[in-house]
Tab-separated table of C-alpha atoms and ligand atoms in Angstrom:
chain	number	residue	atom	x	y	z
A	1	UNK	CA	-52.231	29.112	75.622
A	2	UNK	CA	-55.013	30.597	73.764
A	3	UNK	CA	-57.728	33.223	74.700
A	4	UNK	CA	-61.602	31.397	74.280
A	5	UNK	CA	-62.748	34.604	72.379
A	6	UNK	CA	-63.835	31.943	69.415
A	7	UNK	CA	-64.467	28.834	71.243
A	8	UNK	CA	-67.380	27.041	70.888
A	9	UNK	CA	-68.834	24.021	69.420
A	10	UNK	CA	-69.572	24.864	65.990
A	11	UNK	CA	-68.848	21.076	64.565
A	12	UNK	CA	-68.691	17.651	66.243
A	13	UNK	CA	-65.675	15.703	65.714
A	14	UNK	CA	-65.521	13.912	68.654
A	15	UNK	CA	-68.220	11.975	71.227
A	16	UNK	CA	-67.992	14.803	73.177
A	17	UNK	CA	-69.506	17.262	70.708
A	18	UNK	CA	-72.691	18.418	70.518
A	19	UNK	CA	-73.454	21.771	68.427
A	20	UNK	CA	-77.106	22.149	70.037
A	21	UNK	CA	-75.357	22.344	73.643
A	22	UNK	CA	-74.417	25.874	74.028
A	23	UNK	CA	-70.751	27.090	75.749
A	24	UNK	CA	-71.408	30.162	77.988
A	25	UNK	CA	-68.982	31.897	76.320
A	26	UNK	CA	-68.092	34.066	80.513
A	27	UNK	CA	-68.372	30.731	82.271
A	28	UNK	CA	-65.492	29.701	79.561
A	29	UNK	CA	-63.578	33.048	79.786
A	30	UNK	CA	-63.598	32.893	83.590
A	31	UNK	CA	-62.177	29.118	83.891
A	32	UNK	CA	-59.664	29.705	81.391
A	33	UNK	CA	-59.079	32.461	83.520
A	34	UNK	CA	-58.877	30.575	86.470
A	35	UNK	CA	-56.877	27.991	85.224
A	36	UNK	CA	-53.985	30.937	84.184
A	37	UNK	CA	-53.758	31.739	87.408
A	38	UNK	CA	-53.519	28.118	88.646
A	39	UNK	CA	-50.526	27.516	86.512
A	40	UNK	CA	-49.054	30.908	87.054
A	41	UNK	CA	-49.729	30.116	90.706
A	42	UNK	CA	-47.736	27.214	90.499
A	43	UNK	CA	-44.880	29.004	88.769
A	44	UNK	CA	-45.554	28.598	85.077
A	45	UNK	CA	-45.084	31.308	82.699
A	46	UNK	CA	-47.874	31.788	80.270
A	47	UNK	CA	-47.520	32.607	76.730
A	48	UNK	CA	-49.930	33.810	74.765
A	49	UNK	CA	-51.410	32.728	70.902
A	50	UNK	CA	-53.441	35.458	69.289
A	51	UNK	CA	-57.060	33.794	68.915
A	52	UNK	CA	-58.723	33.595	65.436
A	53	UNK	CA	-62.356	33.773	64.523
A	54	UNK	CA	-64.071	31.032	62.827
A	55	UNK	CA	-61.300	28.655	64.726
A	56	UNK	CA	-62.859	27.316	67.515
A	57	UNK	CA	-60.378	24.740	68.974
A	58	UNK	CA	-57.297	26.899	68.327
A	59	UNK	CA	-57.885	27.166	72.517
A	60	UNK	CA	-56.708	23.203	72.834
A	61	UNK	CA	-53.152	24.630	72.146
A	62	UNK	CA	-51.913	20.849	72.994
A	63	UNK	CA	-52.619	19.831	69.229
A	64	UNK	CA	-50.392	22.660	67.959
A	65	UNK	CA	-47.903	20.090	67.448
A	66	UNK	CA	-44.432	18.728	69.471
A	67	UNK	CA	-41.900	21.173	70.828
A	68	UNK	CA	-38.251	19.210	71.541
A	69	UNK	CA	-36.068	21.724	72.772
A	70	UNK	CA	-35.560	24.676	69.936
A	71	UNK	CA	-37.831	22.351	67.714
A	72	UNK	CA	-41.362	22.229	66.710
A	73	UNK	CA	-42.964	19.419	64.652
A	74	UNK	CA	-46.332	20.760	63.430
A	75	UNK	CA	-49.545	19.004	63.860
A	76	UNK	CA	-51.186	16.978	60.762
A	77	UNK	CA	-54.803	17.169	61.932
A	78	UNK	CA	-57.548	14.653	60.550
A	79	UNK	CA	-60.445	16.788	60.335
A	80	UNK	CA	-60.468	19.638	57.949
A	81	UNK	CA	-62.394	21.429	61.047
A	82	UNK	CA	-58.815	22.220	62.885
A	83	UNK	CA	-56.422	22.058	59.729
A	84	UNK	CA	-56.707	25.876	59.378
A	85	UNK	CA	-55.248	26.569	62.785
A	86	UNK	CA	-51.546	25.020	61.974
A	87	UNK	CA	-50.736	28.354	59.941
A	88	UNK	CA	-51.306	30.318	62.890
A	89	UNK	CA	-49.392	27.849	64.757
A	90	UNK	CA	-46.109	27.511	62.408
A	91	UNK	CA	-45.932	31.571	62.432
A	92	UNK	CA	-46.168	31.818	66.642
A	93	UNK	CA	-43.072	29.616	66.909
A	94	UNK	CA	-40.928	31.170	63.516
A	95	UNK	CA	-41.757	34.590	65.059
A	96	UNK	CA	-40.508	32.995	68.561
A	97	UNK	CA	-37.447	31.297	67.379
A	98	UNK	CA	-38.327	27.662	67.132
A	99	UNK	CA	-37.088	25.371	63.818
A	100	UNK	CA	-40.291	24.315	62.543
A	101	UNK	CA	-39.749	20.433	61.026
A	102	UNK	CA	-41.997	18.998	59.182
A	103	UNK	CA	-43.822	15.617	58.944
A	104	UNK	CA	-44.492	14.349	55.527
A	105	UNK	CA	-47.909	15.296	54.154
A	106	UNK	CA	-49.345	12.024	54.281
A	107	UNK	CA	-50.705	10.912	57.800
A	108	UNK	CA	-52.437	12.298	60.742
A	109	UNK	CA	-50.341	13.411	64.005
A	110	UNK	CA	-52.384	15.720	66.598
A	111	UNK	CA	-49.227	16.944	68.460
A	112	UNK	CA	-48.951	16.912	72.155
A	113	UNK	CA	-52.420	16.295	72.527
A	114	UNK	CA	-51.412	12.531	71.427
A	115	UNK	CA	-47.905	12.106	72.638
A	116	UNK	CA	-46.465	12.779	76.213
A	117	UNK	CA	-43.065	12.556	77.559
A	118	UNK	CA	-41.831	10.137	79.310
A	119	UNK	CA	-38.383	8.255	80.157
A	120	UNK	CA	-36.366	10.071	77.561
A	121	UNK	CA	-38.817	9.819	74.375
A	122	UNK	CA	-42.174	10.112	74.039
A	123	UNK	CA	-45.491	8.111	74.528
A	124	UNK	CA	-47.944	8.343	71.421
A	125	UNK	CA	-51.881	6.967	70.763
A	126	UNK	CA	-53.057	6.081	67.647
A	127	UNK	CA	-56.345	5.355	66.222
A	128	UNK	CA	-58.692	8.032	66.466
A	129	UNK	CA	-56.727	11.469	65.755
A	130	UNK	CA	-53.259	9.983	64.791
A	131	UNK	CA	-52.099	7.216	62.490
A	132	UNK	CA	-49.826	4.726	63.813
A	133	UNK	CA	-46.515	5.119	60.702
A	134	UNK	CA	-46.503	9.043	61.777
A	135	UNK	CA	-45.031	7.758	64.980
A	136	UNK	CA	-41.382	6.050	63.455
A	137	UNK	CA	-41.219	9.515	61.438
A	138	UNK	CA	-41.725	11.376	64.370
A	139	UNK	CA	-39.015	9.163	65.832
A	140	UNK	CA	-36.946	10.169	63.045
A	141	UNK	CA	-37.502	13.525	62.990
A	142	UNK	CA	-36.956	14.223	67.101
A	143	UNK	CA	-34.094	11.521	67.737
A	144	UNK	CA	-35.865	10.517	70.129
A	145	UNK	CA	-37.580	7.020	70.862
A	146	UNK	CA	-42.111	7.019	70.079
A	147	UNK	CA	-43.185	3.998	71.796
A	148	UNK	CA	-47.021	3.262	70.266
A	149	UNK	CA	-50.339	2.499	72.053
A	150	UNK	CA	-53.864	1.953	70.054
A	151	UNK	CA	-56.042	4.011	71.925
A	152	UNK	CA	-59.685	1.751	72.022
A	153	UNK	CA	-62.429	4.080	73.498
A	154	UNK	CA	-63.737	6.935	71.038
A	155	UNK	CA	-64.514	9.141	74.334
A	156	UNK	CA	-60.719	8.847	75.504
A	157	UNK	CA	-59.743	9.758	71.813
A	158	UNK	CA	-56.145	11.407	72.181
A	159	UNK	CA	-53.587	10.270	74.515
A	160	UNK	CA	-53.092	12.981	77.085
A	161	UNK	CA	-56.808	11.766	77.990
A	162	UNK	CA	-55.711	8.281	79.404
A	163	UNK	CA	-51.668	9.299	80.580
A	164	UNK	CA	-50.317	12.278	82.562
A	165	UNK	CA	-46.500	11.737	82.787
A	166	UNK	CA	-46.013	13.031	87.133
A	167	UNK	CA	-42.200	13.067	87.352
A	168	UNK	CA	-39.341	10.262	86.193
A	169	UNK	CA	-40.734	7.594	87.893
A	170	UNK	CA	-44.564	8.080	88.178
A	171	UNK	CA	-47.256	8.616	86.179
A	172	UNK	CA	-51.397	8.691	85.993
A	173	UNK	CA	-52.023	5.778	83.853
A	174	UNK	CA	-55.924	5.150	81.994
A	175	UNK	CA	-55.673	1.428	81.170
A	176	UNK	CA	-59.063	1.658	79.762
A	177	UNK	CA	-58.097	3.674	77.236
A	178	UNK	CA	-55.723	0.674	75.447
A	179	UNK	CA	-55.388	-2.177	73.965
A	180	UNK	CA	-53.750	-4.994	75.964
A	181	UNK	CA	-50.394	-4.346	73.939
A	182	UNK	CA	-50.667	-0.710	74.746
A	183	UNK	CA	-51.199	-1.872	77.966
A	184	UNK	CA	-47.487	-3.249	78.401
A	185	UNK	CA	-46.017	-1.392	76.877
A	186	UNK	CA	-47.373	1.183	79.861
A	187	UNK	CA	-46.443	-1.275	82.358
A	188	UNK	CA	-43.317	-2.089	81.527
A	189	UNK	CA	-42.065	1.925	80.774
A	190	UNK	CA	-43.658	3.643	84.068
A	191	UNK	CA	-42.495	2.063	87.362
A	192	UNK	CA	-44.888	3.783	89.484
A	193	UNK	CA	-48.398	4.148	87.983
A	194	UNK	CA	-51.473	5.598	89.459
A	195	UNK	CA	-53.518	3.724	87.933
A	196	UNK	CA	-57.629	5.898	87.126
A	197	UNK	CA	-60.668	3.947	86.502
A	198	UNK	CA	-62.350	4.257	83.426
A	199	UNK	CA	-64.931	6.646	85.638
A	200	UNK	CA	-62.057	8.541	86.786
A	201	UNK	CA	-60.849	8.873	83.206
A	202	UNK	CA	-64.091	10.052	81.750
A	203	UNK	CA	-63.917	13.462	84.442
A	204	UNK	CA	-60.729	13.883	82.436
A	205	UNK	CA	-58.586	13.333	85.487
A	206	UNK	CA	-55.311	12.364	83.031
A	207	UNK	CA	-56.014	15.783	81.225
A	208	UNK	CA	-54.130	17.643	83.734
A	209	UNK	CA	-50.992	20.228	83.933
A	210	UNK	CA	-48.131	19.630	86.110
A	211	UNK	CA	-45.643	21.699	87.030
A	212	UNK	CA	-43.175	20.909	89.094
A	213	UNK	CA	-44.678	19.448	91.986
A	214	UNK	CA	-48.128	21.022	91.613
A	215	UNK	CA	-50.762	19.152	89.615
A	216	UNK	CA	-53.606	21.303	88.192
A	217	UNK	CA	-56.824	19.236	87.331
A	218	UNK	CA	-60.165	19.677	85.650
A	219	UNK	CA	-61.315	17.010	88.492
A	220	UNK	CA	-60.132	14.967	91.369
A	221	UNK	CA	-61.462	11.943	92.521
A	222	UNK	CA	-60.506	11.733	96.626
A	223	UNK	CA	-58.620	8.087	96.089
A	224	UNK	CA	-56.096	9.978	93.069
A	225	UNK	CA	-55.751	12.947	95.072
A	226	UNK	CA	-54.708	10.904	98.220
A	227	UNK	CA	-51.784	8.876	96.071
A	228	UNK	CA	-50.841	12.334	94.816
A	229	UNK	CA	-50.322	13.896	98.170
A	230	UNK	CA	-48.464	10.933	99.377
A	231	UNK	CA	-46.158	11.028	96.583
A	232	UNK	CA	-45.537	14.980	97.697
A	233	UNK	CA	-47.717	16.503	95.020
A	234	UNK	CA	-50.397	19.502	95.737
A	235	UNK	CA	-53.593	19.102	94.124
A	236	UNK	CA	-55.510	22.189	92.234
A	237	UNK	CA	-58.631	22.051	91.185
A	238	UNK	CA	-59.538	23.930	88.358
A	239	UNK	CA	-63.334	22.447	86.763
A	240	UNK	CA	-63.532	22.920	83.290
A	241	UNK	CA	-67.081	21.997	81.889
A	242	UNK	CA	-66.959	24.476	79.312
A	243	UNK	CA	-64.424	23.194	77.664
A	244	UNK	CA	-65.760	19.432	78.421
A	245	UNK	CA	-68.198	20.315	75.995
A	246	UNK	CA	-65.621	20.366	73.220
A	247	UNK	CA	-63.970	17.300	74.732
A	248	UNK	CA	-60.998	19.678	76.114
A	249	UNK	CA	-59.686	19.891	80.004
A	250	UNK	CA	-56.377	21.657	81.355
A	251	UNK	CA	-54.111	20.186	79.548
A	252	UNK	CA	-55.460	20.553	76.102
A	253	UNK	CA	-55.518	24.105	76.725
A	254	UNK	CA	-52.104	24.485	77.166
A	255	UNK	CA	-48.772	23.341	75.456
A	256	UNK	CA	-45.535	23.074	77.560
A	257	UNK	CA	-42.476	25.266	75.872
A	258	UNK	CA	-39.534	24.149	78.184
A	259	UNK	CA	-39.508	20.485	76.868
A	260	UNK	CA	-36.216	18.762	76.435
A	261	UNK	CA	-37.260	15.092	75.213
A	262	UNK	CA	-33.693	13.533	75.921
A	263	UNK	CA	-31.259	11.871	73.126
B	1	LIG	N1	-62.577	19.831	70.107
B	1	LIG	C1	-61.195	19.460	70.079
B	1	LIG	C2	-61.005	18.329	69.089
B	1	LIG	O1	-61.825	17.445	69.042
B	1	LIG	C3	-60.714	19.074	71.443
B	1	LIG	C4	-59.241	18.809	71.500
B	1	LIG	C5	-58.796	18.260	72.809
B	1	LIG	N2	-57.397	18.170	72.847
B	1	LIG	C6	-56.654	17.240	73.480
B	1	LIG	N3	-55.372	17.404	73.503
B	1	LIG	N4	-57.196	16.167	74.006
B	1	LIG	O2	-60.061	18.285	68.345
């Protein structure tokens, strides 16, 4: 994770943007704050990037890139906006050990932000922050299968804002974020979806962090929080309108380090 000290909204590259709303810069602080806690709470270890001026969404850590194990595939973002931060992304995991592997220049990928993992490979969107051919390189690259779904709504722009792999079996699921291919391709890989409105969706409700069996979310809708409590999962709440304002919830602010993708 990485320390708000220069977030804000200083460009709009997403529906969510808008420079003339202001971020309270303490009301951001304290929720990233809070949401630290959460995840130590639940048994997470945090590490920590070094946060860089003039970089505003070097907080949504997500978009870094894809860690497999010892590996790390760097982001290719679209905007010129974020495609300072991968530098200061590349020398956090050389200085901590990683192999950094590359994707060829051409292409955008936005990392874990816009693939998830899920039964032994990984789930990736396209359209809006990645292009669709990044995803057989990627595939290449990770031995690892990238199934493909064409994200449709410019709000629900990245993946991990329509999918929140729970454990092996389960999974919250944003239909309305898909095309009707995408859509089966869901169906047919998760056996046990939760399935979020498009309402439930738009609170970011698929943007959260789970660890082990705790699941820490910007919001929580009563009829998701009841499935997740049958299924054995504790609920934490953790509102992040701050970071709403840049189109970001819990999980964009953080990037897991203890993936093992399988193959
Ligand atoms: N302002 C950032 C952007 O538009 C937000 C990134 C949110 N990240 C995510 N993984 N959904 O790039």
């Amino acid at each position: 994770m990485c320390p708000p000290e220069h977030f804000g909204v200083l460009y709009e590259i997403n529906p969510w943007m808008r420079r003339a709303v202001p971020v309270d810069v303490d009301r951001a602080r304290a929720q990233w704050d809070a949401l630290v806690a959460a995840l130590q709470g639940a048994g997470a270890s945090v590490e920590l990037l070094p946060p860089v001026e003039g970089l505003p969404d070097l907080v949504f850590t997500a978009n870094a890139g894809i860690v497999h194990r010892d590996q790390f595939v760097p982001a290719h973002f679209r905007h010129p906006e974020r495609q300072d931060e991968v530098p200061h992304d590349v020398a956090w995991f050389e200085e901590h050990g990683f192999r950094v592997t590359r994707l060829p220049e051409r292409g955008a990928h936005e990392g874990a932000g816009d693939a998830l993992p899920f039964a032994g490979g990984l789930l990736s969107g396209y359209r809006f922050r990645s292009d669709a051919a990044t995803h057989a390189q990627l595939s290449r690259l990770l031995g690892v299968p990238v199934r493909s779904v064409e994200l449709v709504d410019p709000r629900l722009y990245h993946v991990d804002l329509t999918f929140c792999p729970l454990d092996e079996r389960r999974a919250m699921v944003a239909p309305a974020g898909w095309d009707s291919y995408g859509c089966r391709v869901v169906q047919a890989l998760v056996p046990e979806p939760l399935e979020l409105s498009l309402d439930d969706a738009l609170q970011f409700c698929a943007n959260s962090v789970v660890v082990d069996r705790t699941v820490v979310m910007p919001a929580c809708p009563v009829s998701v929080g009841r499935q997740l409590e049958q299924w054995g999962f504790e609920v934490v709440v953790c509102p992040m309108d701050e970071f709403l304002k840049a189109g970001g919830g819990c999980r964009c602010l953080t990037l897991a380090l203890d993936v093992d993708l399988g193959g």
